[in-house]
mmCIF file of C-alpha atoms in Angstrom:
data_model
loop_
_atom_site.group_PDB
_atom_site.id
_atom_site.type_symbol
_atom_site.label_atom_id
_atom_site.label_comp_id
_atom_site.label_asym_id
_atom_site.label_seq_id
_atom_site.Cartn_x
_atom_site.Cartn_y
_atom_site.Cartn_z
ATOM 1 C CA UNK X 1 13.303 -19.541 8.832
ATOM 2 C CA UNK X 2 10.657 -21.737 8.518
ATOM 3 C CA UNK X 3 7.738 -22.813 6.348
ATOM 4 C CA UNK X 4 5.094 -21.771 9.030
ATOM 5 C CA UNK X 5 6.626 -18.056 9.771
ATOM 6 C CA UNK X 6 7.189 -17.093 5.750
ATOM 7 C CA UNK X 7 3.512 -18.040 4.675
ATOM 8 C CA UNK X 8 2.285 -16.222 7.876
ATOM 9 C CA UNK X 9 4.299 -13.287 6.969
ATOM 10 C CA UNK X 10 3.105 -13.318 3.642
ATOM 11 C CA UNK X 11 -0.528 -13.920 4.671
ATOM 12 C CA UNK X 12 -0.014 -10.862 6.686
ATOM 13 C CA UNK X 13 1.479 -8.394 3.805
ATOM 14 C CA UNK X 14 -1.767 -9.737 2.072
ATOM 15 C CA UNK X 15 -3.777 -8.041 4.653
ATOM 16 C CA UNK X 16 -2.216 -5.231 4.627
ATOM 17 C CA UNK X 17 -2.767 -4.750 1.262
ATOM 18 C CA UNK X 18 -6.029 -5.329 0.475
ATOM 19 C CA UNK X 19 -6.743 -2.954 3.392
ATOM 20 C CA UNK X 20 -4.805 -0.249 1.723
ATOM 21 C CA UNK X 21 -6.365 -0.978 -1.413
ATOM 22 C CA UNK X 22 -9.897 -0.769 0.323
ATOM 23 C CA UNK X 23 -8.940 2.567 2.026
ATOM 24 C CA UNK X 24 -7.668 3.763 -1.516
ATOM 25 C CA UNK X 25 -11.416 2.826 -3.158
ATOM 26 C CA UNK X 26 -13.086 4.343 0.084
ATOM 27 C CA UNK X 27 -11.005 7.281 -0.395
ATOM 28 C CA UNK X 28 -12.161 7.369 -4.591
ATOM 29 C CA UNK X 29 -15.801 6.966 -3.399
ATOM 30 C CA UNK X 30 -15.909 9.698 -0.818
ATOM 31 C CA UNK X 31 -14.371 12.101 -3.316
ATOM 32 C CA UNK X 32 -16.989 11.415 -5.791
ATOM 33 C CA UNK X 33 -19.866 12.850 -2.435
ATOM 34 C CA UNK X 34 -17.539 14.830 -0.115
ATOM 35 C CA UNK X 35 -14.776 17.735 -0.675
ATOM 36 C CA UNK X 36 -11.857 16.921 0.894
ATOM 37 C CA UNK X 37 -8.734 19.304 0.499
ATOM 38 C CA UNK X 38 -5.798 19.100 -0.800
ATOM 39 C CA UNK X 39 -3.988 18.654 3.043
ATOM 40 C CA UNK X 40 -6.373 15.860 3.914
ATOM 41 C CA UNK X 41 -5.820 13.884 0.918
ATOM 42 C CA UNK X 42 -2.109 13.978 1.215
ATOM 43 C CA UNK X 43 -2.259 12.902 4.430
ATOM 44 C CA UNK X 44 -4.757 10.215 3.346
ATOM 45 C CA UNK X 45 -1.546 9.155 0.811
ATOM 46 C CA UNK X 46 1.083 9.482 3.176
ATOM 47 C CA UNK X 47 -0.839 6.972 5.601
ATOM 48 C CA UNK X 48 -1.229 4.645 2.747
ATOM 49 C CA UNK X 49 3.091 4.896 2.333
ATOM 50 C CA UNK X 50 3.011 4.622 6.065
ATOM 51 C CA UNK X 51 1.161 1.183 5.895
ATOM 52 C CA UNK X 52 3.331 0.313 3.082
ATOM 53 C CA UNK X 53 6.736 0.612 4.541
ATOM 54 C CA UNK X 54 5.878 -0.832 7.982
ATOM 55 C CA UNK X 55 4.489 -3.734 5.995
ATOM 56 C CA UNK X 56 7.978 -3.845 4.071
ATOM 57 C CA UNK X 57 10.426 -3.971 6.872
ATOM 58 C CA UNK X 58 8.153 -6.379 8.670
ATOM 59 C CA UNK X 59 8.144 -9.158 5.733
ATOM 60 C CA UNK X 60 12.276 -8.100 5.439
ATOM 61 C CA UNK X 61 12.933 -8.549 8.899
ATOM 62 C CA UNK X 62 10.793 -12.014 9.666
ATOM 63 C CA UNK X 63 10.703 -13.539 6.103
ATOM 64 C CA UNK X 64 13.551 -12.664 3.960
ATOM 65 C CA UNK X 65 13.553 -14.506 0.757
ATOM 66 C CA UNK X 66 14.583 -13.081 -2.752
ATOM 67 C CA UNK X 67 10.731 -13.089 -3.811
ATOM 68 C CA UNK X 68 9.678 -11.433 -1.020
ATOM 69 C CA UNK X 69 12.410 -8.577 -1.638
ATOM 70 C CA UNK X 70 11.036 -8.455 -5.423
ATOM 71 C CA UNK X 71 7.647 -8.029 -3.974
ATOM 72 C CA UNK X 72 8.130 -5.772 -1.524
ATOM 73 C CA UNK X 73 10.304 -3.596 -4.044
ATOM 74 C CA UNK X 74 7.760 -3.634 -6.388
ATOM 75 C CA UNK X 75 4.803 -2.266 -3.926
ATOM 76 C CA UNK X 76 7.538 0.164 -2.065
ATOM 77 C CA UNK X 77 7.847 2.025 -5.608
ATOM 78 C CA UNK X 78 4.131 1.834 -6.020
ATOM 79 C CA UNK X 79 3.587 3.245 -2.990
ATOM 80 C CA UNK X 80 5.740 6.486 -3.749
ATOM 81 C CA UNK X 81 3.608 6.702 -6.971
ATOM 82 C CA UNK X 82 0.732 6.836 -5.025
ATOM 83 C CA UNK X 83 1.672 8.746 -2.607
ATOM 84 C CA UNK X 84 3.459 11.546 -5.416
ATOM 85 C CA UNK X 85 0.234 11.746 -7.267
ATOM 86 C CA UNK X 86 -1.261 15.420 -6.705
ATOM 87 C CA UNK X 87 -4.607 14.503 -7.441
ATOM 88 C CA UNK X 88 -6.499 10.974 -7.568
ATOM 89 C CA UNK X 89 -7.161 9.668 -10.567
ATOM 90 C CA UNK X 90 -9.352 6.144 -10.351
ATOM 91 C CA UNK X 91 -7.968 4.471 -13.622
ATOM 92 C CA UNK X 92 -4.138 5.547 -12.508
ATOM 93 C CA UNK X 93 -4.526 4.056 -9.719
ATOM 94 C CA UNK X 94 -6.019 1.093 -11.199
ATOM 95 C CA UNK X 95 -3.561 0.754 -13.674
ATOM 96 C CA UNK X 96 -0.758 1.387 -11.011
ATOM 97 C CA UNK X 97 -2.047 -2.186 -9.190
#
């Protein structure tokens, strides 16, 4: 594997994650101004677990390193915190980053 392929597969789990963590702030925002049911915003969570595991076995499959597996660990079990919680709380999931 080289250089060139690992920091573009890392460039591109970067992506993916600040646009999860955008969706998650859009998501905190439009809360505060719209209702949105229960259904909705577990389906709003399971997308975000979606995004996260398609973002895992891509890195695992194109870039496996030991650091990459530690990171990807890391934000697979934050993403079934997120996606458990029954209601969204902003500072959890601030303090869950």
């Amino acid at each position: 594997m080289d250089a060139q392929t690992v920091i573009q597969s890392v460039l591109h789990f970067n992506l993916v994650l600040i646009i999860t963590v955008l969706q998650g702030d859009e998501l905190f925002f439009l809360k505060g101004r719209v209702r949105i049911s229960k259904r909705a915003e577990k389906s709003i969570y399971n997308g975000l677990f979606l995004i996260y595991y398609l973002a895992s076995l891509y890195l695992f499959v194109y870039a496996p390193s030991i650091i990459l597996f530690l990171l990807l660990f890391f934000a697979f079990i934050w993403a079934i915190r997120l996606n458990n919680n029954k209601t969204f709380d902003y500072h959890t999931y601030v303090s869950n980053l």
